[in-house]
Structures are given as C-alpha cells and as structure tokens.
Amino acid sequence: MGTITIVGLGAGDIDQLSLGVYRTLKQAERLFLRTKDHPVVAQLEAEGIYAQSFDDIYEKYDQFEQVYEHIVAFLCEEVKKGDVVYAVPGHPLVAERTVKLLLEKRDHISVRIEGGQSFLDALFNAVGLDPIEGFQLIDATSFQPDEIQLRNHIIFCQVYDSFIASDVKLALLEKLPHDYPVFIVYAAGSKQERIEKVPLYELDRGMTVNNLTSVYVPKVENDELLYHDFITLRRVIATLRGPNGCPWDRKQTHESLKKYLLEEAYELLDAIDQQDDENMVEELGDVLLQVMLHAQIGEDEGMFSIDDVIRAVTEKMIRRHPHVFGDVHVEHAEEVVRNWQAIKQEEKARESLSLLDDVAKALPGTLRAYEYQKKAAEVGFDWSEVESMWRKMEEEMNEVKQEADRMDEQKLKMEFGDLLFALINVCRYYKVNPEEALAMANEKFYRRFQYIEQKVKQSGKDWRSYSLEQLDEIWEEAKREGL
C-alpha cells in the first residue's frame, strides 16, 4: 500500500509553484490531475511532466458529486499498487471536494497534503479586496440561498457553466436589486486573468465560464438593501430599546405590551379572512414586531433573548416531528396529530396539574371553551352523539328563560355562559371553530348594516323616520344582493 500525495497547482502560472511542489510533480512516477483545464498544465507538459487527467469522467455523470466519488474510488484502487501523486487546481484544502473525500478515508489509506497557492490570494489581489473586512466563500455548485451573507464580501467559486451562474444570479436577485454590480473573475493570478463588471441581471448572459471562473459580490454598504435581513430587524429593535432610543419603546414591559399583541393578532386574522396578501405581510410584520419587543425586553433584563426563542421553537418542531426528522413512520395526517399530542403530553406531564392547564387562560372566551372541551374529549369526557349536545343546549336555553324572569343579573349572566358553552360544544362536534364562525357573522352583519346605512343616506331621510319593518326589508334586500 502506497501513499497519495496531494499537491496544488496554484492559481496561475508555473512560476507561482513552490519549489517543493514542482519537485514533487517532476519526480512523480504516477501523476494524476483532476483536470487539465488549468493554465499551468501546458507549461508542465512543455517541461516534460505528463499526467493522466479525469476530464473524461465529467461526461459520464449528471452530478459533480458522482464525478468526485468516481475519482476518489479510482485513486483508492491505484494507491494499492504504490505511491500516487494527485494534483488539483489552487490549494488542496480550498474548495476541493475530492480532497475532502480522500481525507475521510485516512483510516484505510495513507494521504499526505503538500502546499499550493490558493486562488483566493490571486482573487483578493485582482479585485482589491482586503479579507479582514470579512468575506464569505461559497461553492456555487452546492449552496442554499439562505447561506448568503450580504454584510460580507462574497466569492462564488467553481462557477463552471452558465447554468451554475444562473443559479447564483437567481439566488442573489431574491436579496439584491437587479442592477447590483458584480464581478466575473477569470483565471485570477495567471496571464489569462480577466475581470468583467456586470449588473447582476446579466451575470449568466454570454459570459465565458470554466473551472477557473469566480463571481465576486461586493458587500452591501446601503442599509436599505438589508431591510429584509433578520439581523437588521434585531438591531433596529435593540436601538429603539437602547439608551438613545425611543422613550415609548424603552418604557414598555411584557405586561404593557399584552394588549398590542392581541390587537395585532386579530388584525392579522382579519387580513387572512379578507384574503389580502399585501395586508397580511404588514400584519405578520406587526405580530413579529411584538415577538421581537418581548424578546428584547427579555434580553435587556438578562432573562432570555430571541436566540432562546428561536432555539426553543426549533427544538420543539424537530422533537414533535419524528416522522420527518427521525425514523418514525406515519400513514396519514390523523396519525401525525395523534403522535403530536402524545409527545406534547409527555413533555407536559411533569409541568401540568391538569389537562386543562395546557390551554392558555388569555384566549378569548369562545376559544378557551372550545379548547377545554377538546381536552376533556381526549380522555373520553364527551358525548358520543350530537343529539345529547342539542338536548343540553335546549336545557340551558330554558334555564336562561327562567332566570330572565327572576331578573337576577349575576345568575342570568352565568346561565347565558352555560348556554354559550353548550352551543360551542355543538360547534365542536361539527368541527366548526366558534371564533371563526362568530367572526364571519360579525363581518356579514357589518356588510349588511353598511348597506342599510347607504340606503338611508341616499333617501335623504332621517333614521327615525324608518320603522323596524322597513329597515328589515332593506336588510333582506342586502341578503338578496349576496352581502
């Protein structure tokens, strides 16, 4: 069993190779190149250094990862016959997937890394970038858009073709203006070096690309372009609550903000009911603002931060979805709900004195009753047929009528409560959310009464000149109009 010695061909010309790397290449009996598509290769051949490349492997597979695995498998077989030298562009440990795969096999084969100039040095020089300002290196062949950090200079390496360039462009267009300046850098550090400045939308249009092509995106200096960034929002909230911030925001507490959270939540529900996407964006932002303010208060008091909030909900989502993030198998949505409830009960077993403690006491009365009934039904405290629910509602209605004749305000209020509770139970049987049903009824009343107002106004008459029967007829007219 021999050793695989990995060397880097540097970023450009043969003169940039270190003496040690040059000697290794010169003395190698079996030399393999990941690709011949590199400026230094022709110069090495001119000096009598020849090697076998893996360029033909790229044509056999659809995915780069398959190519890299093939190369690694081949080298692992070759090293069994004796020492092998494997040469890659740039530095072996910078953006070189095959090297990483080989290093993962060091328990079975001997691997040694020699030097090589990274393309980063040449690229920094080409675009005039001091890396101390902060930069992000991204493999253009495998990245997620949410990994992009616009506060740093960004270098996309391995922009092999126009399809990869298009992926980079589309990801950036989600975050930057279409005309944001970017730089296409060809063969940095070699005599073939070329830099082209283009607006972002032209990144994949007619550009020449190969394995020596990189894309440089200067860091964003305009704060307005980062308004979509979560870090920006967090900093804005911290500033508002800071020593030189807003007096109103600074004096808020968890308790003082409670009413605003409720108001914003209901305004969001209204936007959802209206199917108004633009308003939903605004109202979701208002709800998020309340979350951020509470988190900032927690951070100011040294109790918790938004990081703790995000960590807690992330852990909860992963824990309660073992069928997605674990090895639990489910057949349908109902089984998911059962698993969720079982996990939730296990989590709450040591915390709750009652099953009903899981229901937030701050919920509106209709929703709180609805949730109480659901919890009780989970352990069998529920009627099995709806007829019993209807009879209970009729019983409560009769008790309301009886108490109304006695004119005891407190008892009458309690009986009305019992009647509403019984009616909500019927809603639950038919899988109707009472809060949503009441909201729909309120909205319907608003539309029809507004119709009556318009008719009265158009008539030029006073409201008191209309009888209830006349107003009711206009109401019926509104119904016929579909309002």
Tab-separated table of C-alpha atoms in Angstrom:
chain	number	residue	atom	x	y	z
A	1	MET	CA	0.000	0.000	0.000
A	2	GLY	CA	1.435	3.347	-1.070
A	3	THR	CA	0.646	6.983	-0.187
A	4	ILE	CA	-1.492	9.505	-2.046
A	5	THR	CA	0.391	12.802	-2.066
A	6	ILE	CA	-1.888	15.702	-2.925
A	7	VAL	CA	-0.436	18.906	-4.343
A	8	GLY	CA	-1.954	22.162	-5.502
A	9	LEU	CA	-1.220	23.606	-8.922
A	10	GLY	CA	-1.755	27.152	-7.639
A	11	ALA	CA	-3.880	29.849	-9.168
A	12	GLY	CA	-1.926	30.707	-12.286
A	13	ASP	CA	1.456	30.205	-13.889
A	14	ILE	CA	4.276	27.738	-13.295
A	15	ASP	CA	6.428	30.450	-11.730
A	16	GLN	CA	3.998	30.600	-8.821
A	17	LEU	CA	4.560	26.940	-7.889
A	18	SER	CA	6.662	26.405	-4.791
A	19	LEU	CA	9.951	24.553	-5.301
A	20	GLY	CA	8.688	21.644	-3.210
A	21	VAL	CA	5.506	21.208	-5.246
A	22	TYR	CA	7.453	21.497	-8.503
A	23	ARG	CA	9.879	18.779	-7.386
A	24	THR	CA	7.018	16.505	-6.342
A	25	LEU	CA	5.415	16.890	-9.771
A	26	LYS	CA	8.758	16.407	-11.543
A	27	GLN	CA	9.654	13.251	-9.614
A	28	ALA	CA	6.222	11.612	-9.625
A	29	GLU	CA	6.140	8.227	-11.296
A	30	ARG	CA	2.361	8.126	-11.352
A	31	LEU	CA	0.774	11.576	-11.587
A	32	PHE	CA	-2.972	12.213	-11.856
A	33	LEU	CA	-4.723	15.525	-12.493
A	34	ARG	CA	-8.304	16.254	-11.545
A	35	THR	CA	-8.451	18.369	-14.684
A	36	LYS	CA	-6.084	19.612	-17.390
A	37	ASP	CA	-8.168	22.761	-17.693
A	38	HIS	CA	-5.639	24.880	-15.812
A	39	PRO	CA	-3.021	27.372	-17.123
A	40	VAL	CA	-0.052	25.613	-15.526
A	41	VAL	CA	-0.665	22.213	-17.142
A	42	ALA	CA	0.525	23.194	-20.624
A	43	GLN	CA	3.658	24.695	-19.080
A	44	LEU	CA	4.348	21.493	-17.123
A	45	GLU	CA	3.966	19.421	-20.284
A	46	ALA	CA	6.388	21.748	-22.032
A	47	GLU	CA	8.916	20.747	-19.355
A	48	GLY	CA	8.236	17.062	-19.859
A	49	ILE	CA	5.863	16.496	-16.976
A	50	TYR	CA	2.896	14.472	-18.154
A	51	ALA	CA	-0.115	13.199	-16.204
A	52	GLN	CA	-3.374	11.338	-16.611
A	53	SER	CA	-6.440	13.567	-16.074
A	54	PHE	CA	-10.001	12.773	-15.089
A	55	ASP	CA	-11.593	15.175	-17.566
A	56	ASP	CA	-13.376	12.365	-19.394
A	57	ILE	CA	-15.138	11.326	-16.154
A	58	TYR	CA	-17.143	14.576	-16.098
A	59	GLU	CA	-19.018	13.496	-19.234
A	60	LYS	CA	-20.235	10.264	-17.642
A	61	TYR	CA	-22.278	11.744	-14.789
A	62	ASP	CA	-25.027	14.306	-14.259
A	63	GLN	CA	-23.877	15.380	-10.792
A	64	PHE	CA	-20.457	16.658	-9.722
A	65	GLU	CA	-20.610	14.586	-6.552
A	66	GLN	CA	-20.748	11.416	-8.663
A	67	VAL	CA	-17.665	12.580	-10.563
A	68	TYR	CA	-15.755	13.236	-7.354
A	69	GLU	CA	-16.699	9.877	-5.863
A	70	HIS	CA	-15.531	8.139	-9.050
A	71	ILE	CA	-12.152	9.923	-8.905
A	72	VAL	CA	-11.669	9.043	-5.245
A	73	ALA	CA	-12.596	5.398	-5.802
A	74	PHE	CA	-10.095	5.209	-8.683
A	75	LEU	CA	-7.280	6.724	-6.607
A	76	CYS	CA	-8.006	4.400	-3.696
A	77	GLU	CA	-7.501	1.442	-6.014
A	78	GLU	CA	-4.367	2.895	-7.611
A	79	VAL	CA	-2.635	3.552	-4.290
A	80	LYS	CA	-2.794	-0.164	-3.534
A	81	LYS	CA	-0.168	-0.592	-6.289
A	82	GLY	CA	2.174	2.072	-4.883
A	83	ASP	CA	2.664	5.790	-4.358
A	84	VAL	CA	0.433	8.214	-6.261
A	85	VAL	CA	0.645	11.978	-6.757
A	86	TYR	CA	-2.699	13.718	-7.227
A	87	ALA	CA	-2.672	17.344	-8.417
A	88	VAL	CA	-5.619	19.725	-8.112
A	89	PRO	CA	-6.144	23.393	-9.030
A	90	GLY	CA	-5.303	26.002	-6.383
A	91	HIS	CA	-4.622	24.747	-2.865
A	92	PRO	CA	-5.668	21.174	-1.964
A	93	LEU	CA	-7.655	22.314	1.074
A	94	VAL	CA	-9.549	25.201	-0.544
A	95	ALA	CA	-12.808	24.339	-2.340
A	96	GLU	CA	-11.615	20.893	-3.389
A	97	ARG	CA	-14.242	18.250	-2.754
A	98	THR	CA	-12.161	15.267	-3.915
A	99	VAL	CA	-9.505	16.067	-1.318
A	100	LYS	CA	-12.093	16.183	1.434
A	101	LEU	CA	-13.421	12.788	0.364
A	102	LEU	CA	-9.887	11.334	0.331
A	103	LEU	CA	-9.170	12.691	3.809
A	104	GLU	CA	-12.309	10.969	5.084
A	105	LYS	CA	-10.720	7.649	4.060
A	106	ARG	CA	-7.480	8.134	6.010
A	107	ASP	CA	-8.364	5.190	8.260
A	108	HIS	CA	-7.898	2.942	5.220
A	109	ILE	CA	-5.329	4.722	3.034
A	110	SER	CA	-2.316	6.960	3.559
A	111	VAL	CA	-2.886	10.562	2.450
A	112	ARG	CA	-0.357	13.421	2.588
A	113	ILE	CA	-1.079	17.074	1.755
A	114	GLU	CA	1.563	19.309	0.206
A	115	GLY	CA	1.198	23.014	-0.485
A	116	GLY	CA	-0.108	25.060	-3.339
A	117	GLN	CA	-1.132	28.656	-3.791
A	118	SER	CA	-4.842	29.240	-3.187
A	119	PHE	CA	-6.798	31.054	-5.872
A	120	LEU	CA	-8.070	33.295	-3.075
A	121	ASP	CA	-4.791	35.189	-2.811
A	122	ALA	CA	-4.844	35.903	-6.521
A	123	LEU	CA	-8.533	36.837	-6.442
A	124	PHE	CA	-8.090	39.207	-3.479
A	125	ASN	CA	-5.343	40.901	-5.442
A	126	ALA	CA	-7.387	41.001	-8.648
A	127	VAL	CA	-10.416	42.751	-7.121
A	128	GLY	CA	-8.521	44.752	-4.496
A	129	LEU	CA	-10.154	43.059	-1.522
A	130	ASP	CA	-8.705	43.053	1.980
A	131	PRO	CA	-10.171	39.874	3.553
A	132	ILE	CA	-10.030	41.415	7.024
A	133	GLU	CA	-13.190	43.312	6.008
A	134	GLY	CA	-14.955	39.974	6.090
A	135	PHE	CA	-15.649	37.648	3.197
A	136	GLN	CA	-17.678	34.528	2.510
A	137	LEU	CA	-16.504	31.755	0.180
A	138	ILE	CA	-19.378	29.797	-1.377
A	139	ASP	CA	-19.246	26.729	-3.596
A	140	ALA	CA	-21.519	27.710	-6.478
A	141	THR	CA	-22.258	24.056	-7.251
A	142	SER	CA	-23.858	23.370	-3.864
A	143	PHE	CA	-25.274	26.130	-1.716
A	144	GLN	CA	-28.547	27.247	-0.166
A	145	PRO	CA	-29.780	30.838	-0.751
A	146	ASP	CA	-30.202	31.401	2.980
A	147	GLU	CA	-26.445	30.883	3.435
A	148	ILE	CA	-25.654	34.134	1.619
A	149	GLN	CA	-24.379	36.849	3.980
A	150	LEU	CA	-24.607	40.201	2.249
A	151	ARG	CA	-22.813	42.044	5.056
A	152	ASN	CA	-19.623	40.320	3.876
A	153	HIS	CA	-17.840	40.334	0.544
A	154	ILE	CA	-18.896	37.145	-1.235
A	155	ILE	CA	-16.876	34.929	-3.569
A	156	PHE	CA	-18.670	32.211	-5.511
A	157	CYS	CA	-16.095	29.693	-6.704
A	158	GLN	CA	-16.488	26.804	-9.157
A	159	VAL	CA	-18.836	28.665	-11.483
A	160	TYR	CA	-18.287	26.002	-14.114
A	161	ASP	CA	-21.053	26.856	-16.580
A	162	SER	CA	-23.934	29.219	-17.374
A	163	PHE	CA	-26.422	27.008	-15.523
A	164	ILE	CA	-24.487	27.403	-12.276
A	165	ALA	CA	-24.116	31.129	-12.988
A	166	SER	CA	-27.889	31.301	-13.411
A	167	ASP	CA	-28.440	29.619	-10.036
A	168	VAL	CA	-26.150	32.188	-8.418
A	169	LYS	CA	-27.939	35.047	-10.156
A	170	LEU	CA	-31.429	33.889	-9.140
A	171	ALA	CA	-30.374	33.417	-5.512
A	172	LEU	CA	-28.892	36.919	-5.403
A	173	LEU	CA	-31.886	38.503	-7.134
A	174	GLU	CA	-34.012	37.404	-4.173
A	175	LYS	CA	-31.922	39.719	-1.986
A	176	LEU	CA	-30.378	42.410	-4.207
A	177	PRO	CA	-31.523	44.884	-6.888
A	178	HIS	CA	-31.343	43.601	-10.459
A	179	ASP	CA	-28.624	46.140	-11.344
A	180	TYR	CA	-26.372	45.496	-8.340
A	181	PRO	CA	-22.746	45.407	-9.610
A	182	VAL	CA	-20.960	42.043	-9.531
A	183	PHE	CA	-17.601	40.956	-10.937
A	184	ILE	CA	-16.809	37.915	-13.061
A	185	VAL	CA	-13.178	36.926	-12.490
A	186	TYR	CA	-11.438	34.630	-14.971
A	187	ALA	CA	-8.199	32.746	-14.190
A	188	ALA	CA	-7.126	35.040	-11.366
A	189	GLY	CA	-3.357	35.124	-10.899
A	190	SER	CA	-2.471	33.873	-14.376
A	191	LYS	CA	-1.515	35.641	-17.577
A	192	GLN	CA	-5.079	34.896	-18.742
A	193	GLU	CA	-6.613	36.855	-15.844
A	194	ARG	CA	-9.621	38.957	-16.808
A	195	ILE	CA	-12.218	40.816	-14.726
A	196	GLU	CA	-15.615	41.843	-16.027
A	197	LYS	CA	-18.020	44.091	-14.111
A	198	VAL	CA	-21.702	43.447	-14.929
A	199	PRO	CA	-25.110	44.261	-13.436
A	200	LEU	CA	-26.491	41.278	-11.563
A	201	TYR	CA	-29.222	40.522	-14.098
A	202	GLU	CA	-26.570	39.959	-16.804
A	203	LEU	CA	-24.479	37.547	-14.747
A	204	ASP	CA	-25.355	34.486	-16.848
A	205	ARG	CA	-25.752	36.221	-20.204
A	206	GLY	CA	-22.992	35.407	-22.652
A	207	MET	CA	-20.286	35.020	-20.010
A	208	THR	CA	-17.377	32.683	-20.634
A	209	VAL	CA	-17.186	30.174	-17.815
A	210	ASN	CA	-14.881	27.330	-16.859
A	211	ASN	CA	-13.377	25.808	-13.736
A	212	LEU	CA	-11.276	28.962	-13.225
A	213	THR	CA	-14.272	31.312	-13.126
A	214	SER	CA	-15.338	33.000	-9.890
A	215	VAL	CA	-18.003	35.593	-9.129
A	216	TYR	CA	-17.238	38.385	-6.683
A	217	VAL	CA	-20.117	40.229	-4.977
A	218	PRO	CA	-19.032	43.335	-3.013
A	219	LYS	CA	-20.529	43.588	0.444
A	220	VAL	CA	-23.670	45.689	0.771
A	221	GLU	CA	-22.965	49.159	2.144
A	222	ASN	CA	-26.503	50.582	1.705
A	223	ASP	CA	-28.507	49.774	4.844
A	224	GLU	CA	-31.815	49.948	2.976
A	225	LEU	CA	-30.804	46.912	0.909
A	226	LEU	CA	-30.587	44.940	4.162
A	227	TYR	CA	-34.053	45.783	5.496
A	228	HIS	CA	-35.139	42.229	4.702
A	229	ASP	CA	-32.348	40.813	6.859
A	230	PHE	CA	-33.247	39.447	10.303
A	231	ILE	CA	-30.076	40.908	11.817
A	232	THR	CA	-31.174	44.366	10.680
A	233	LEU	CA	-34.551	43.986	12.397
A	234	ARG	CA	-32.880	42.770	15.571
A	235	ARG	CA	-30.539	45.756	15.603
A	236	VAL	CA	-33.400	48.196	14.980
A	237	ILE	CA	-35.355	46.820	17.951
A	238	ALA	CA	-32.248	46.917	20.158
A	239	THR	CA	-31.666	50.551	19.134
A	240	LEU	CA	-35.265	51.517	19.916
A	241	ARG	CA	-34.881	49.981	23.365
A	242	GLY	CA	-31.361	51.368	23.850
A	243	PRO	CA	-30.175	54.430	25.807
A	244	ASN	CA	-30.673	56.775	22.843
A	245	GLY	CA	-33.770	55.028	21.548
A	246	CYS	CA	-37.489	55.767	21.630
A	247	PRO	CA	-38.919	56.823	25.037
A	248	TRP	CA	-42.127	54.858	24.368
A	249	ASP	CA	-40.331	51.635	23.427
A	250	ARG	CA	-37.925	51.948	26.349
A	251	LYS	CA	-40.672	52.084	28.964
A	252	GLN	CA	-42.621	49.063	27.670
A	253	THR	CA	-42.862	45.852	29.691
A	254	HIS	CA	-44.186	42.379	28.952
A	255	GLU	CA	-47.398	43.375	30.722
A	256	SER	CA	-47.875	46.689	28.924
A	257	LEU	CA	-47.451	45.040	25.509
A	258	LYS	CA	-50.041	42.301	26.051
A	259	LYS	CA	-52.945	44.298	24.624
A	260	TYR	CA	-50.961	45.176	21.497
A	261	LEU	CA	-50.143	41.542	20.812
A	262	LEU	CA	-53.836	40.696	20.955
A	263	GLU	CA	-54.759	43.613	18.700
A	264	GLU	CA	-52.125	42.711	16.115
A	265	ALA	CA	-53.138	39.043	16.153
A	266	TYR	CA	-56.767	39.947	15.457
A	267	GLU	CA	-55.775	42.357	12.706
A	268	LEU	CA	-53.802	39.523	11.097
A	269	LEU	CA	-56.830	37.244	11.341
A	270	ASP	CA	-58.893	39.933	9.620
A	271	ALA	CA	-56.330	40.195	6.791
A	272	ILE	CA	-56.454	36.401	6.382
A	273	ASP	CA	-60.263	36.455	6.254
A	274	GLN	CA	-60.101	39.203	3.626
A	275	GLN	CA	-57.542	37.148	1.639
A	276	ASP	CA	-55.496	40.338	1.401
A	277	ASP	CA	-51.909	39.203	0.838
A	278	GLU	CA	-50.423	42.689	0.947
A	279	ASN	CA	-52.119	43.430	4.250
A	280	MET	CA	-51.090	40.010	5.567
A	281	VAL	CA	-47.439	40.960	5.003
A	282	GLU	CA	-47.954	44.124	7.041
A	283	GLU	CA	-49.897	42.414	9.829
A	284	LEU	CA	-47.470	39.489	10.059
A	285	GLY	CA	-44.746	42.104	10.442
A	286	ASP	CA	-46.691	43.731	13.281
A	287	VAL	CA	-47.035	40.378	15.060
A	288	LEU	CA	-43.307	39.727	14.546
A	289	LEU	CA	-42.597	43.180	15.968
A	290	GLN	CA	-44.374	42.202	19.183
A	291	VAL	CA	-42.321	38.993	19.397
A	292	MET	CA	-39.113	40.968	18.880
A	293	LEU	CA	-40.045	43.563	21.511
A	294	HIS	CA	-40.789	40.869	24.109
A	295	ALA	CA	-37.513	39.117	23.250
A	296	GLN	CA	-35.561	42.374	23.538
A	297	ILE	CA	-37.126	43.103	26.924
A	298	GLY	CA	-36.086	39.611	27.990
A	299	GLU	CA	-32.533	40.291	26.777
A	300	ASP	CA	-32.418	43.697	28.477
A	301	GLU	CA	-33.434	42.053	31.746
A	302	GLY	CA	-30.862	39.278	31.288
A	303	MET	CA	-33.529	36.574	31.225
A	304	PHE	CA	-33.664	35.375	27.600
A	305	SER	CA	-33.105	36.578	24.041
A	306	ILE	CA	-34.558	35.994	20.583
A	307	ASP	CA	-31.909	33.281	20.171
A	308	ASP	CA	-33.500	31.359	23.042
A	309	VAL	CA	-36.948	31.810	21.487
A	310	ILE	CA	-35.798	30.523	18.098
A	311	ARG	CA	-33.829	27.660	19.650
A	312	ALA	CA	-36.809	26.555	21.733
A	313	VAL	CA	-39.273	26.503	18.847
A	314	THR	CA	-36.757	24.793	16.528
A	315	GLU	CA	-36.109	22.068	19.091
A	316	LYS	CA	-39.844	21.662	19.615
A	317	MET	CA	-40.585	21.337	15.878
A	318	ILE	CA	-37.877	18.716	15.400
A	319	ARG	CA	-38.902	16.842	18.557
A	320	ARG	CA	-42.579	16.793	17.608
A	321	HIS	CA	-41.963	15.710	14.006
A	322	PRO	CA	-40.095	12.411	14.408
A	323	HIS	CA	-41.725	11.252	11.157
A	324	VAL	CA	-39.777	13.995	9.340
A	325	PHE	CA	-36.568	14.349	11.375
A	326	GLY	CA	-36.435	10.836	12.850
A	327	ASP	CA	-37.262	7.253	11.951
A	328	VAL	CA	-40.972	7.222	12.873
A	329	HIS	CA	-43.308	6.191	10.042
A	330	VAL	CA	-46.810	7.608	9.641
A	331	GLU	CA	-49.535	6.858	7.108
A	332	HIS	CA	-51.755	9.946	7.280
A	333	ALA	CA	-52.300	13.367	8.857
A	334	GLU	CA	-54.514	11.983	11.646
A	335	GLU	CA	-51.647	9.793	12.814
A	336	VAL	CA	-49.375	12.839	12.825
A	337	VAL	CA	-51.832	14.648	15.116
A	338	ARG	CA	-52.003	11.665	17.485
A	339	ASN	CA	-48.216	11.466	17.687
A	340	TRP	CA	-48.008	15.232	18.240
A	341	GLN	CA	-50.494	15.053	21.122
A	342	ALA	CA	-48.700	12.073	22.677
A	343	ILE	CA	-45.329	13.848	22.534
A	344	LYS	CA	-46.884	17.039	23.865
A	345	GLN	CA	-48.470	15.173	26.788
A	346	GLU	CA	-45.148	13.549	27.592
A	347	GLU	CA	-43.484	16.975	27.601
A	348	LYS	CA	-46.160	18.481	29.827
A	349	ALA	CA	-46.541	15.501	32.190
A	350	ARG	CA	-44.271	16.981	34.849
A	351	GLU	CA	-45.392	20.555	34.345
A	352	SER	CA	-49.201	20.429	34.415
A	353	LEU	CA	-51.509	19.709	37.332
A	354	SER	CA	-54.460	19.376	34.966
A	355	LEU	CA	-55.006	18.506	31.323
A	356	LEU	CA	-56.694	21.878	31.018
A	357	ASP	CA	-53.538	23.715	32.099
A	358	ASP	CA	-52.288	23.397	28.516
A	359	VAL	CA	-54.993	25.846	27.413
A	360	ALA	CA	-53.882	29.458	27.655
A	361	LYS	CA	-56.083	31.438	30.022
A	362	ALA	CA	-55.599	34.544	27.887
A	363	LEU	CA	-57.541	33.041	24.976
A	364	PRO	CA	-60.874	34.675	24.059
A	365	GLY	CA	-63.776	33.043	25.904
A	366	THR	CA	-65.114	31.158	22.885
A	367	LEU	CA	-61.724	29.669	22.007
A	368	ARG	CA	-60.935	28.823	25.623
A	369	ALA	CA	-64.230	26.926	25.959
A	370	TYR	CA	-63.579	25.169	22.645
A	371	GLU	CA	-60.099	24.062	23.754
A	372	TYR	CA	-61.308	22.952	27.202
A	373	GLN	CA	-63.905	20.735	25.555
A	374	LYS	CA	-61.321	19.264	23.156
A	375	LYS	CA	-59.011	18.427	26.054
A	376	ALA	CA	-61.799	16.745	28.018
A	377	ALA	CA	-62.860	14.776	24.923
A	378	GLU	CA	-59.328	13.380	24.556
A	379	VAL	CA	-59.820	11.341	27.744
A	380	GLY	CA	-63.407	10.306	26.970
A	381	PHE	CA	-65.338	13.038	28.814
A	382	ASP	CA	-67.605	13.729	25.870
A	383	TRP	CA	-70.956	12.733	24.392
A	384	SER	CA	-70.730	10.154	21.668
A	385	GLU	CA	-73.669	11.566	19.686
A	386	VAL	CA	-74.746	15.086	18.830
A	387	GLU	CA	-78.371	14.595	19.965
A	388	SER	CA	-77.278	14.750	23.602
A	389	MET	CA	-75.454	18.004	22.860
A	390	TRP	CA	-78.580	19.517	21.311
A	391	ARG	CA	-80.653	18.457	24.316
A	392	LYS	CA	-78.117	20.030	26.666
A	393	MET	CA	-78.299	23.268	24.701
A	394	GLU	CA	-82.120	23.276	24.882
A	395	GLU	CA	-81.896	22.621	28.613
A	396	GLU	CA	-79.557	25.589	29.069
A	397	MET	CA	-81.810	27.808	26.943
A	398	ASN	CA	-84.784	27.008	29.167
A	399	GLU	CA	-82.728	27.857	32.235
A	400	VAL	CA	-81.819	31.211	30.680
A	401	LYS	CA	-85.505	31.960	30.099
A	402	GLN	CA	-86.397	31.012	33.678
A	403	GLU	CA	-83.615	33.154	35.134
A	404	ALA	CA	-84.552	36.078	32.890
A	405	ASP	CA	-87.972	36.205	34.583
A	406	ARG	CA	-86.325	36.475	38.030
A	407	MET	CA	-84.108	39.410	36.929
A	408	ASP	CA	-81.057	38.249	38.953
A	409	GLU	CA	-78.256	39.771	36.863
A	410	GLN	CA	-75.439	37.602	38.201
A	411	LYS	CA	-77.313	34.316	37.831
A	412	LEU	CA	-78.600	35.337	34.411
A	413	LYS	CA	-75.039	36.013	33.289
A	414	MET	CA	-73.995	32.556	34.464
A	415	GLU	CA	-76.874	30.872	32.614
A	416	PHE	CA	-76.038	32.729	29.410
A	417	GLY	CA	-72.479	31.478	29.852
A	418	ASP	CA	-73.712	27.911	30.197
A	419	LEU	CA	-75.817	28.303	27.053
A	420	LEU	CA	-72.872	29.622	25.056
A	421	PHE	CA	-70.675	26.812	26.396
A	422	ALA	CA	-73.250	24.229	25.273
A	423	LEU	CA	-73.550	25.843	21.830
A	424	ILE	CA	-69.754	25.769	21.439
A	425	ASN	CA	-69.865	22.063	22.218
A	426	VAL	CA	-72.227	21.573	19.260
A	427	CYS	CA	-69.830	23.617	17.093
A	428	ARG	CA	-67.017	21.321	18.123
A	429	TYR	CA	-68.978	18.234	17.099
A	430	TYR	CA	-69.422	19.658	13.602
A	431	LYS	CA	-65.725	20.744	13.525
A	432	VAL	CA	-66.687	24.427	13.355
A	433	ASN	CA	-64.352	26.835	15.132
A	434	PRO	CA	-66.748	29.114	17.073
A	435	GLU	CA	-64.405	32.106	16.989
A	436	GLU	CA	-64.150	31.894	13.196
A	437	ALA	CA	-67.917	31.391	12.879
A	438	LEU	CA	-68.622	34.429	15.046
A	439	ALA	CA	-66.069	36.489	13.110
A	440	MET	CA	-67.853	35.584	9.865
A	441	ALA	CA	-71.202	36.561	11.376
A	442	ASN	CA	-69.753	39.887	12.543
A	443	GLU	CA	-68.372	40.588	9.095
A	444	LYS	CA	-71.700	39.701	7.493
A	445	PHE	CA	-73.569	41.976	9.882
A	446	TYR	CA	-71.113	44.782	9.096
A	447	ARG	CA	-71.677	44.457	5.325
A	448	ARG	CA	-75.458	44.332	5.545
A	449	PHE	CA	-75.773	47.144	8.079
A	450	GLN	CA	-73.453	49.267	5.932
A	451	TYR	CA	-75.833	48.571	3.035
A	452	ILE	CA	-78.735	49.844	5.152
A	453	GLU	CA	-76.742	52.973	6.055
A	454	GLN	CA	-76.113	53.693	2.365
A	455	LYS	CA	-79.814	53.303	1.501
A	456	VAL	CA	-80.890	55.591	4.332
A	457	LYS	CA	-78.314	58.175	3.320
A	458	GLN	CA	-79.420	58.020	-0.347
A	459	SER	CA	-83.045	58.563	0.655
A	460	GLY	CA	-82.223	61.844	2.402
A	461	LYS	CA	-84.466	60.811	5.310
A	462	ASP	CA	-83.679	60.614	8.994
A	463	TRP	CA	-83.117	57.196	10.610
A	464	ARG	CA	-86.079	57.805	12.956
A	465	SER	CA	-88.429	58.064	10.009
A	466	TYR	CA	-87.863	54.370	9.230
A	467	SER	CA	-89.763	51.650	11.032
A	468	LEU	CA	-88.018	48.422	12.045
A	469	GLU	CA	-90.029	46.608	9.354
A	470	GLN	CA	-88.723	48.970	6.669
A	471	LEU	CA	-85.159	48.613	7.839
A	472	ASP	CA	-85.582	44.855	7.949
A	473	GLU	CA	-86.777	44.914	4.340
A	474	ILE	CA	-83.589	46.707	3.311
A	475	TRP	CA	-81.688	44.038	5.283
A	476	GLU	CA	-83.416	41.337	3.256
A	477	GLU	CA	-82.531	43.256	0.102
A	478	ALA	CA	-78.888	43.146	1.157
A	479	LYS	CA	-79.183	39.400	1.576
A	480	ARG	CA	-80.594	39.072	-1.924
A	481	GLU	CA	-77.608	41.112	-3.195
A	482	GLY	CA	-75.352	38.437	-1.763
A	483	LEU	CA	-73.936	40.578	1.042
